[in-house]
CSV table of C-alpha atoms and ligand atoms in Angstrom, one decimal:
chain,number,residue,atom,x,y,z
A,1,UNK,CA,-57.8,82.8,-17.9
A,2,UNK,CA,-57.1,81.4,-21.4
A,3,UNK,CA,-59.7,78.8,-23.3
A,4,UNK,CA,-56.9,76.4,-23.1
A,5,UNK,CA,-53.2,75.7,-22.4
A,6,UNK,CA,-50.8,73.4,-24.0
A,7,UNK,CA,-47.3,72.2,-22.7
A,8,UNK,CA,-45.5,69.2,-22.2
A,9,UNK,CA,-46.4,68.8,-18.9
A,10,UNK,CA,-50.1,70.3,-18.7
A,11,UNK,CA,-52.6,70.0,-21.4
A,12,UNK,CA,-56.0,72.3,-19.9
A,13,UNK,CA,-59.4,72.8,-21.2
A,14,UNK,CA,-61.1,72.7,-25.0
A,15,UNK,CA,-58.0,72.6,-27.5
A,16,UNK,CA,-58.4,74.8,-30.4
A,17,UNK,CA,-56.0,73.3,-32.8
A,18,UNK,CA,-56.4,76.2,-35.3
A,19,UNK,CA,-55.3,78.6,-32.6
A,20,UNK,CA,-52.6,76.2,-31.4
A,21,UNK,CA,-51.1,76.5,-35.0
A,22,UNK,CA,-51.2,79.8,-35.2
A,23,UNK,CA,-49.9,80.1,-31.0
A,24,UNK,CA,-47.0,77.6,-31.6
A,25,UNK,CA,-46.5,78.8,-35.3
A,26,UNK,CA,-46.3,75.4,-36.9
A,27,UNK,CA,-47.9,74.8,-40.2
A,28,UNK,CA,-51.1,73.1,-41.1
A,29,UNK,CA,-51.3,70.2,-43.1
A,30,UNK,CA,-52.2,71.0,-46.6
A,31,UNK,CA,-53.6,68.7,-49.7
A,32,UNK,CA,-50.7,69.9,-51.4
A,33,UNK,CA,-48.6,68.0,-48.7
A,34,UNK,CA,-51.0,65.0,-48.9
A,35,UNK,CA,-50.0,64.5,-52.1
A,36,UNK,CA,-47.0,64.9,-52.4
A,37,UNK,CA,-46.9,62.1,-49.6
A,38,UNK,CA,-48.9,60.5,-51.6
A,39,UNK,CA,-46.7,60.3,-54.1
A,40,UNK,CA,-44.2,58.3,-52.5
A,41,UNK,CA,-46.1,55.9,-49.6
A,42,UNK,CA,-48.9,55.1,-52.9
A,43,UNK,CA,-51.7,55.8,-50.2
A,44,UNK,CA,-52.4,58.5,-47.4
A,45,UNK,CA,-52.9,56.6,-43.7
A,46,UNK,CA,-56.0,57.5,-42.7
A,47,UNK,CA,-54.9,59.6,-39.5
A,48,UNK,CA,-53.3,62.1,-41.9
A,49,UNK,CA,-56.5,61.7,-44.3
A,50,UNK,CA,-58.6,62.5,-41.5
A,51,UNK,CA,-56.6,65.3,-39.8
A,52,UNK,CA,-55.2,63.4,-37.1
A,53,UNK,CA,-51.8,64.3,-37.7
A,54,UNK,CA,-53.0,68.3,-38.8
A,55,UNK,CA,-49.4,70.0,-38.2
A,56,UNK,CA,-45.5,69.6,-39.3
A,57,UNK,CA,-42.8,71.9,-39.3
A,58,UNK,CA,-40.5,71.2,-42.1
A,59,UNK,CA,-41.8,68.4,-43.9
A,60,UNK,CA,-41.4,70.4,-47.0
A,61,UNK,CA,-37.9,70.4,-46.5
A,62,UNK,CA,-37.7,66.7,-45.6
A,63,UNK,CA,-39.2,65.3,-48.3
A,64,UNK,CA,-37.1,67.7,-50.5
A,65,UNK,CA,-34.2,66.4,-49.1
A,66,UNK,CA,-35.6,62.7,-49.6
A,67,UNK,CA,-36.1,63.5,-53.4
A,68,UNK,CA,-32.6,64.6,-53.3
A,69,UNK,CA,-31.9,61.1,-52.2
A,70,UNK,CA,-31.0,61.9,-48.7
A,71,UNK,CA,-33.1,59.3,-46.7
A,72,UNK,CA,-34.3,60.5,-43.7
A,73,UNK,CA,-34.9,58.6,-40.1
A,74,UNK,CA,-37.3,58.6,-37.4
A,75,UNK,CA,-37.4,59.4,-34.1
A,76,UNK,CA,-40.2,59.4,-30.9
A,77,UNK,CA,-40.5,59.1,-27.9
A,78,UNK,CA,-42.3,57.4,-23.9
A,79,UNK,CA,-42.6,59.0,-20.7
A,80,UNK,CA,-43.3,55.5,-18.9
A,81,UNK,CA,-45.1,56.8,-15.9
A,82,UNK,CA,-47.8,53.9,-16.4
A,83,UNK,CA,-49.1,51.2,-18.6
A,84,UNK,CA,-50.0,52.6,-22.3
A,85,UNK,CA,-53.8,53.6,-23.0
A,86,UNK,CA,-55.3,54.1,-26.3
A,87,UNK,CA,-54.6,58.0,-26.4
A,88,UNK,CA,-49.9,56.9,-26.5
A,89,UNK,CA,-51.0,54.7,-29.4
A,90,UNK,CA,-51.7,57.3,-32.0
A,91,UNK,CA,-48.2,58.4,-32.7
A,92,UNK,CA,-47.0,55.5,-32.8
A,93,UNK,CA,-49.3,53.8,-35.0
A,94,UNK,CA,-48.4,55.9,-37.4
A,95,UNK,CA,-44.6,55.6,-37.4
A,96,UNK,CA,-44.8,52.8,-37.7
A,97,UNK,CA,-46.6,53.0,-41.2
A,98,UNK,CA,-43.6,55.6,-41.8
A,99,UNK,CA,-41.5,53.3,-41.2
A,100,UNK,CA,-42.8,50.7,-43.4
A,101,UNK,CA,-43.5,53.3,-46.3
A,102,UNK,CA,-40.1,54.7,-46.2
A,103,UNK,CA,-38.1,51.7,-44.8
A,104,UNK,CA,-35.6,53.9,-42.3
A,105,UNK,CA,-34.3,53.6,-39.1
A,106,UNK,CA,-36.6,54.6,-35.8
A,107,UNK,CA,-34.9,55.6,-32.4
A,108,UNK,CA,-37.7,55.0,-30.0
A,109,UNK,CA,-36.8,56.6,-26.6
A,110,UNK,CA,-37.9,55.9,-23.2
A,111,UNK,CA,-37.3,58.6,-21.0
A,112,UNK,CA,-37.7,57.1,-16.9
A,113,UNK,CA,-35.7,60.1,-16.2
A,114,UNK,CA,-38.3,62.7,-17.3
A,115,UNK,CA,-40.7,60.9,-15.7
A,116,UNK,CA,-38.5,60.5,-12.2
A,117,UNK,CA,-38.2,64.3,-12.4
A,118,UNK,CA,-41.7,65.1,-13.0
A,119,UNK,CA,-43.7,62.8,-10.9
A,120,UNK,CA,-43.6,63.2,-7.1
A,121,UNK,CA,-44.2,60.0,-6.3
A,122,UNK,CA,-42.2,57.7,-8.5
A,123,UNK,CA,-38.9,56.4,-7.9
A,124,UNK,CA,-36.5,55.6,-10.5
A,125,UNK,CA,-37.0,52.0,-10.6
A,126,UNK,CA,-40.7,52.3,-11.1
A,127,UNK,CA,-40.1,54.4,-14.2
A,128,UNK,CA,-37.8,52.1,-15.5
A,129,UNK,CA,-39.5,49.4,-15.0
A,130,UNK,CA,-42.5,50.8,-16.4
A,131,UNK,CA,-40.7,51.2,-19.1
A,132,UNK,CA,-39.6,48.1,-19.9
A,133,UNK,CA,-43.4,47.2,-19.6
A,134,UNK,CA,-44.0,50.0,-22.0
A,135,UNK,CA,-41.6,48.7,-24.3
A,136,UNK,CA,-43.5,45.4,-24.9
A,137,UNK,CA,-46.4,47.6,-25.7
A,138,UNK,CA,-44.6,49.1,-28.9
A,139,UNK,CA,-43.0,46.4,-30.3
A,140,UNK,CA,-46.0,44.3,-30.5
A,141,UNK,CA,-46.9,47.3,-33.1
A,142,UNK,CA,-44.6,45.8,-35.3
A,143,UNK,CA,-41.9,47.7,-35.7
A,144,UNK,CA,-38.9,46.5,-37.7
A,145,UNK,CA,-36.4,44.4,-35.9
A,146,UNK,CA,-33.3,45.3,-37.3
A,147,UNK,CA,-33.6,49.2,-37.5
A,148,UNK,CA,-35.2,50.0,-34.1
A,149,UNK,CA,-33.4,51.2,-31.2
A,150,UNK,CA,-35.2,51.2,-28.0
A,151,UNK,CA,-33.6,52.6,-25.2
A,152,UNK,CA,-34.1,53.9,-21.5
A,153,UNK,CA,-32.1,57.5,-21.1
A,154,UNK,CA,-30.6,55.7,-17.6
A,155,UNK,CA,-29.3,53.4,-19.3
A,156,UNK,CA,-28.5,54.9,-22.1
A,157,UNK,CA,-26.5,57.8,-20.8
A,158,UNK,CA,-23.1,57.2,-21.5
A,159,UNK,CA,-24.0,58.0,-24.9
A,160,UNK,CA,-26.8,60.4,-24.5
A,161,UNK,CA,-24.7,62.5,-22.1
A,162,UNK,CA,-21.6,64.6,-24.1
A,163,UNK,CA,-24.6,65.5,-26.5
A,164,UNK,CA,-27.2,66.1,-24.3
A,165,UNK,CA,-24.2,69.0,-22.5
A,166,UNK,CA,-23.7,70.3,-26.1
A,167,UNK,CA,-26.9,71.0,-26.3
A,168,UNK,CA,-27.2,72.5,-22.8
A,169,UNK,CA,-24.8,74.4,-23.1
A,170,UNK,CA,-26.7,76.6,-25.8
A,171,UNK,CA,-29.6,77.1,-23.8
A,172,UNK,CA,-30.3,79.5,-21.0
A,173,UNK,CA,-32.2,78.9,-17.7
A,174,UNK,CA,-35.0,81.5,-19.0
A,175,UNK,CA,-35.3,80.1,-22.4
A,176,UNK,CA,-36.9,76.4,-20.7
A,177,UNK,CA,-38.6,78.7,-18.1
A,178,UNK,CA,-40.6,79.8,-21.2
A,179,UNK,CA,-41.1,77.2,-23.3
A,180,UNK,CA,-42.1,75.1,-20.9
A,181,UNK,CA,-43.8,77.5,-18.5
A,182,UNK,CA,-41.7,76.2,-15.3
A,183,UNK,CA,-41.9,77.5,-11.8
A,184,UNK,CA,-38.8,78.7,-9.6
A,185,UNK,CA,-39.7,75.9,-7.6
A,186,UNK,CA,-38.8,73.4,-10.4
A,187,UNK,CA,-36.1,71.3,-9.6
A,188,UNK,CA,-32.9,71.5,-11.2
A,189,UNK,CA,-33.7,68.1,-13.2
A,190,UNK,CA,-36.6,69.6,-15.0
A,191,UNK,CA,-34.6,72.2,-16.2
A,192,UNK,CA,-32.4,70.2,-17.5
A,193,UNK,CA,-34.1,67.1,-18.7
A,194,UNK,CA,-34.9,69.0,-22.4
A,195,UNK,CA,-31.3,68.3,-23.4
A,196,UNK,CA,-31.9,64.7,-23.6
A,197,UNK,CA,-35.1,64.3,-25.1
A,198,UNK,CA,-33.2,66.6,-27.9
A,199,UNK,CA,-30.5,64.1,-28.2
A,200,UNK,CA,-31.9,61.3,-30.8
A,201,UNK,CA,-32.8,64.1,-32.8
A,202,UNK,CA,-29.5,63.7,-34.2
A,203,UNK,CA,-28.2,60.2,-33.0
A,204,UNK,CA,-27.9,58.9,-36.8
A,205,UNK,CA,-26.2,62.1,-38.2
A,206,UNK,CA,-23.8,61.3,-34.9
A,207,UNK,CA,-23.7,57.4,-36.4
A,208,UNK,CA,-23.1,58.9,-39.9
A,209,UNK,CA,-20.5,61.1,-39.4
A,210,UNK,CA,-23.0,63.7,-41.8
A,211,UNK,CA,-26.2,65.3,-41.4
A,212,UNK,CA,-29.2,63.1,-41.5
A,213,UNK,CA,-32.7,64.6,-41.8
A,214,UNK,CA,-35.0,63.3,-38.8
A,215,UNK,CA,-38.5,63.4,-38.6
A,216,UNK,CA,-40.2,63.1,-35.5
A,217,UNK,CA,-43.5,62.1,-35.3
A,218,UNK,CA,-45.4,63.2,-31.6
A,219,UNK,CA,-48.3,64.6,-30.1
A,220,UNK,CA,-48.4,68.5,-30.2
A,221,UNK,CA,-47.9,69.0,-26.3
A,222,UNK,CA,-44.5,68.0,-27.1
A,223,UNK,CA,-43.5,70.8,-29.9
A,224,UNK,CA,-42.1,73.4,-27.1
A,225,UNK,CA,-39.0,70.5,-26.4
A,226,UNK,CA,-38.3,70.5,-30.4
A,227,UNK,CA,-39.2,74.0,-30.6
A,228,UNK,CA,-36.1,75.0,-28.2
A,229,UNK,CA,-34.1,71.9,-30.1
A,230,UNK,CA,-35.1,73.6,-33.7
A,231,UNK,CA,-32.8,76.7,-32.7
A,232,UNK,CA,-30.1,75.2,-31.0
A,233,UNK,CA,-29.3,72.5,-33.6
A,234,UNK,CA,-27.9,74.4,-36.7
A,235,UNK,CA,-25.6,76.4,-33.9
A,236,UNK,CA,-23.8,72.6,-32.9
A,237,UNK,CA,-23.6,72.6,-37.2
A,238,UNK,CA,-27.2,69.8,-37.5
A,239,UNK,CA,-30.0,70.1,-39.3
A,240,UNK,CA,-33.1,71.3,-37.7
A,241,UNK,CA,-35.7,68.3,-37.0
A,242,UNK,CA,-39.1,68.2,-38.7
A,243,UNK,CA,-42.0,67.2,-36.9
A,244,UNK,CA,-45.8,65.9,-37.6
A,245,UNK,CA,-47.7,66.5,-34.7
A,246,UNK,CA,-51.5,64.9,-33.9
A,247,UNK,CA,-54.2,65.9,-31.8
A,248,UNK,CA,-55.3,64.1,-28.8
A,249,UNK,CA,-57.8,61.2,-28.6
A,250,UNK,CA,-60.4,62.5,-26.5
A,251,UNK,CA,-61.0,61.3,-23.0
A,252,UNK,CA,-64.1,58.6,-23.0
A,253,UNK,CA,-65.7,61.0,-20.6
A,254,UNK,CA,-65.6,64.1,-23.7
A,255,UNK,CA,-63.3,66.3,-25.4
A,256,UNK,CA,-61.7,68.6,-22.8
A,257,UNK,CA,-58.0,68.0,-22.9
A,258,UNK,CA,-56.1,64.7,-23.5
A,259,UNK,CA,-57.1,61.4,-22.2
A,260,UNK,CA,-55.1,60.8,-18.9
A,261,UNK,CA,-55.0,58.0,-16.6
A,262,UNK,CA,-55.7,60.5,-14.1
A,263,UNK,CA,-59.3,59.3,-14.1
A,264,UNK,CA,-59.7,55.5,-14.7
A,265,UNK,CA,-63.1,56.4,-16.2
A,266,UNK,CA,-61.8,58.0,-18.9
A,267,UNK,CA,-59.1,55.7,-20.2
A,268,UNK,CA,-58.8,52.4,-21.9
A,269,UNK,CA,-55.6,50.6,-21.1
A,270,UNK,CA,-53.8,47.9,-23.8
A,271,UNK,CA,-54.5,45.6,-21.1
A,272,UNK,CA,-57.9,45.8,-20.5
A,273,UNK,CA,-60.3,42.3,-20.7
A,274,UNK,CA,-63.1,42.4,-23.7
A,275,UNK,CA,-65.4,42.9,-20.3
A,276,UNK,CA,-63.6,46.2,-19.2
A,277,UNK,CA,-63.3,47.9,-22.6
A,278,UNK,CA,-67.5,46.8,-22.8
A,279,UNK,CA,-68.3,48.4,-19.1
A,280,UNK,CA,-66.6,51.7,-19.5
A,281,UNK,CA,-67.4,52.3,-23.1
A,282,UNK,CA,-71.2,51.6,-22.1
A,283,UNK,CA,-70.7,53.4,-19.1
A,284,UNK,CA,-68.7,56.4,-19.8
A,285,UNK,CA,-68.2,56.6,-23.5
A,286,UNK,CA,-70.1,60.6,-23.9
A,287,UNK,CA,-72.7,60.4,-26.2
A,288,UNK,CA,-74.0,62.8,-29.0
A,289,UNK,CA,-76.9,60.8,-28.9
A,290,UNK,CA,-80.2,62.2,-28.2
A,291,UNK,CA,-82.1,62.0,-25.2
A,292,UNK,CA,-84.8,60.0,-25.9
A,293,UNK,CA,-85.6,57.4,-29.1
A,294,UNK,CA,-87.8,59.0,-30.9
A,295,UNK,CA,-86.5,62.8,-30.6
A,296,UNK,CA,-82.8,60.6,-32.0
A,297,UNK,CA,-84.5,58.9,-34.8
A,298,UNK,CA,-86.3,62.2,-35.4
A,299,UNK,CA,-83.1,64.6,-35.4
A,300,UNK,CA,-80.1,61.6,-35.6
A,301,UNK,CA,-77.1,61.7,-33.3
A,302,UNK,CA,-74.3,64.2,-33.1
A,303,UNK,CA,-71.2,63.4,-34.5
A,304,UNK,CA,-69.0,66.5,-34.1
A,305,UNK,CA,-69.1,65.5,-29.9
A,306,UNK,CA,-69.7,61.9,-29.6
A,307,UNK,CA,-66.7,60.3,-28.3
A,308,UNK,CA,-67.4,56.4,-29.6
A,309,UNK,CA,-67.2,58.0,-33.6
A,310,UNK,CA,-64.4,60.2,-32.6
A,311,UNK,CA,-62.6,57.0,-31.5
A,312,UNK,CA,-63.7,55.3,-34.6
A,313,UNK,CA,-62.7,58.1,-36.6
A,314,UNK,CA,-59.1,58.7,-34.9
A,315,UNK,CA,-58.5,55.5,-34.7
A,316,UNK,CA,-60.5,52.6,-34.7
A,317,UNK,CA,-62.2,52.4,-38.4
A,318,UNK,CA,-59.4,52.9,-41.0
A,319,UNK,CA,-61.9,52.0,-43.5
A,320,UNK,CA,-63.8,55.1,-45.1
A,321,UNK,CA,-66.4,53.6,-46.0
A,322,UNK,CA,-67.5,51.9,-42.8
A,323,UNK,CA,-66.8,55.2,-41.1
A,324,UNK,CA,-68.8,56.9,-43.9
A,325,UNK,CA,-71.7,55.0,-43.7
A,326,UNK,CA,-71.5,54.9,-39.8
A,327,UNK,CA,-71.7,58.6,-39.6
A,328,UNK,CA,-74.8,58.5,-42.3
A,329,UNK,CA,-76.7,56.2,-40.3
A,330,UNK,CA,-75.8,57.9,-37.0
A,331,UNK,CA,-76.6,61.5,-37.9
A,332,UNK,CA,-79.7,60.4,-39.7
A,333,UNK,CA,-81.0,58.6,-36.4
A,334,UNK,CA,-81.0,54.9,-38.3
A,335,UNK,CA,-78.0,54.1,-35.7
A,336,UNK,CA,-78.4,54.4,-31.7
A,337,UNK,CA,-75.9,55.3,-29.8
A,338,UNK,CA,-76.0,51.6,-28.0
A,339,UNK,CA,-75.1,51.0,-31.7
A,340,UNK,CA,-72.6,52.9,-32.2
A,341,UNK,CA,-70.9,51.9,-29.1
A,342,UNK,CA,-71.2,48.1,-30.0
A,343,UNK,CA,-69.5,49.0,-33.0
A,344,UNK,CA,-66.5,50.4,-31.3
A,345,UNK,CA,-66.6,47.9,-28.8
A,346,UNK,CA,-65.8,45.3,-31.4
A,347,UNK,CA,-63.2,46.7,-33.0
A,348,UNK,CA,-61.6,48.0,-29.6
A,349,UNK,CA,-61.7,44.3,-28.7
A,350,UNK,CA,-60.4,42.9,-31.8
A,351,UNK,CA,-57.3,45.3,-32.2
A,352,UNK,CA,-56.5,44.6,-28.0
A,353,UNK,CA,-56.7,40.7,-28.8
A,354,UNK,CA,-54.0,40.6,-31.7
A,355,UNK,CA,-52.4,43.2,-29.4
A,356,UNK,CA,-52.0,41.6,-26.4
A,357,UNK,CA,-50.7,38.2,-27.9
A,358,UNK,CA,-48.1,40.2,-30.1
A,359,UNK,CA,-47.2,41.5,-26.5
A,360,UNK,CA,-46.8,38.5,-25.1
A,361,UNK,CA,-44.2,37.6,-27.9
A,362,UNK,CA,-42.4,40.9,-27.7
A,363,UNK,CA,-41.8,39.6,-24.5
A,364,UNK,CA,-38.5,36.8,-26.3
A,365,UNK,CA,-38.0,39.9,-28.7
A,366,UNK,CA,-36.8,42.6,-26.3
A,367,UNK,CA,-33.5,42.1,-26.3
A,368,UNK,CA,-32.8,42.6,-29.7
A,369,UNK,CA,-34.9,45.9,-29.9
A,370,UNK,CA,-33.3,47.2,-26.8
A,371,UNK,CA,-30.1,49.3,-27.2
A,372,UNK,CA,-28.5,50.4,-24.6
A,373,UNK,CA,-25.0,50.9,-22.7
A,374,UNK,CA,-22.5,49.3,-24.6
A,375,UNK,CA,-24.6,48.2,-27.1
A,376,UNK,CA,-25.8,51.6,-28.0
A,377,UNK,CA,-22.5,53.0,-28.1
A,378,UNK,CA,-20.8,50.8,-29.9
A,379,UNK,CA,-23.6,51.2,-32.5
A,380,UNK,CA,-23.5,55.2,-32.6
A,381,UNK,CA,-20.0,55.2,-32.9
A,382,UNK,CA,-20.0,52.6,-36.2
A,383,UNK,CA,-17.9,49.5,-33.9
B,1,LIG,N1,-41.6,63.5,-23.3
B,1,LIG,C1,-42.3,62.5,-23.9
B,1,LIG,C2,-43.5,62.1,-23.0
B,1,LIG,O1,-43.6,62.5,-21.9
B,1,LIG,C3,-41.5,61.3,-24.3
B,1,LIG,C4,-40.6,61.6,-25.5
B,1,LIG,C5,-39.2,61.6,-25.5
B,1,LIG,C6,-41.0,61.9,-26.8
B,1,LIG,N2,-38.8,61.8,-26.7
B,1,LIG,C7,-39.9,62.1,-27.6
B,1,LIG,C8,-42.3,62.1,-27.4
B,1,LIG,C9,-39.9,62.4,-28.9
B,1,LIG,C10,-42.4,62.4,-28.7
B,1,LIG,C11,-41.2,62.5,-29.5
B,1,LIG,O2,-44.3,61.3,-23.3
């Protein structure tokens, strides 16, 4: 039985992201790379200063291209099987600060047919709908009006579909049984469904009528789709796509895995009241506290497993020097872990307020960022 397993559709056990680089064969992030990001954003966001983002494939080659002047664009991705928690939020966070640094274009897909396919119980109007919910979620991130194209693959097949057979065409049935470890039992859908999440990979080269570089920015259970994409691309005459990947935000509950709304314990929805967010982090929020006062002031708290800092750390105190001094005072003993969670209950609460009323305006703005049947089209094919 392996320490862990990682794939699209099952993330298992303690993730070793070391070994996961090396098992994938991705490559780490390096200070070299840092800088040279550096270089052209002015700053570093925090979840690549802090190893968030840990992993690319290609980025060396993107950003060569970019000092060549040939801009590249953005694409990721929603399986909208339910409403967003705080673990979906990490990729997307940071594309959009991509997005802003590098002022491109972002193809933001919703795929309600990868979701149909892989959960038993939901029915394709539940996805999509969900996804339209989901949708409201990442625009009040703040993405850029004019250059982000949302879309559902349902409705968005008309174009999707004579690239997504291209693409198919190339692969063979044992090839996705491997990447993506699936059963004989599978249906036929699941088989297939790795053709379209390949397809905005290259949607603006498509637009273009030449290559564009794309960049996709996602969580590292989804590298086996862009692994299979990376070899069949330059054999249809594209580019191969680079990626960033992140880690997952631990569950509140500890670090096995990646948080799931399989167990409402360990998850903190975008919708939550101030009063859930409090409960559960209170509740369930694993500690690396000690067990009793004075054995904590004595020996300080444990950062390296408490979920509250890792949280903060991830995502929830972009400033270093709060974060700095919060781990200080918490491995010193100075802080509780009461503290602690206080601290991350505020800031939870404040990011989920501006968040939810920025939903509630996405709510007139959806139309604009949505782009789908004709509209797509006609925009991928330059009418
Ligand atoms: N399969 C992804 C999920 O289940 C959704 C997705 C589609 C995606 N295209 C993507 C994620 C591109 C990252 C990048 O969530």
């Amino acid at each position: 039985m392996p320490e862990f397993n990682v794939t699209p559709y099952d993330v298992e056990g303690v993730v070793d992201y070391n070994k996961l680089t090396r098992q994938f064969g991705t490559e780490k992030i390096t200070p070299e790379l840092l800088n040279r990001i550096k270089k052209h954003c002015g700053d570093v966001h925090y979840m690549l200063k802090r190893g968030v983002f840990f992993s690319h494939r290609d980025m060396n080659w993107l950003l060569n291209e970019y000092e060549k002047g040939n801009k590249f664009f953005l694409y990721t991705g929603r399986g909208p099987s339910e409403s967003v928690h705080i673990g979906h939020l990490v990729p997307w966070v940071f594309t959009k600060w991509l997005q802003d640094k590098f002022d491109v274009p972002l193809y933001f897909q919703l795929t309600d047919d990868e979701k149909f396919l892989f959960k038993e119980k939901l029915s394709l109007e539940q996805t999509s709908s969900h996804a339209l919910e989901n949708a409201l979620d990442i625009i009040a991130l703040g993405f850029k009006k004019k250059k982000t194209f949302i879309f559902r693959d349902t409705k968005a097949s008309g174009t999707l579909y004579p690239q997504a057979i291209q693409f198919a065409k190339k692969i063979t049935y044992s090839t996705i049984k491997g990447a993506f470890g699936l059963q004989d039992s599978a249906n036929i859908g699941q088989i297939w469904y790795t053709s379209m999440q390949a397809v905005p990979a290259v949607l603006e080269s498509i637009r273009k009528k030449h290559n564009v570089p794309c960049l996709i920015p996602l969580g590292i259970d989804q590298d086996p789709h862009f692994r299979v994409a990376r070899d069949v691309y330059p054999k249809l005459g594209y580019h191969k796509p680079a990626l960033i990947h992140n880690k997952f935000i631990p569950g509140l509950a500890g670090v096995q895995g990646k948080m799931s709304a399989s167990s409402e314990e360990s998850t903190i929805y975008l919708k939550d009241t101030p009063e859930e967010v409090a409960n559960k982090i209170k509740r369930y929020a694993f500690s690396g506290g000690k067990a009793s006062l004075a054995e904590h002031r004595k020996l300080g708290g444990d950062t390296s497993i408490d979920v509250s800092y890792q949280w903060l750390e991830m995502m929830f105190e972009p400033d270093d020097k709060k974060l700095l001094k919060i781990k200080q005072d918490y491995e010193s003993g100075k802080m509780l872990t009461s503290e602690l969670k206080e601290i991350l209950i505020n800031n939870i609460n404040a990011f989920l307020k501006q968040h939810q009323k920025n939903r509630e305006k996405a709510k007139k703005q959806l139309s604009s960022f949505l782009w789908e049947g004709e509209k797509l089209r006609k925009h991928i094919e330059g009418k």
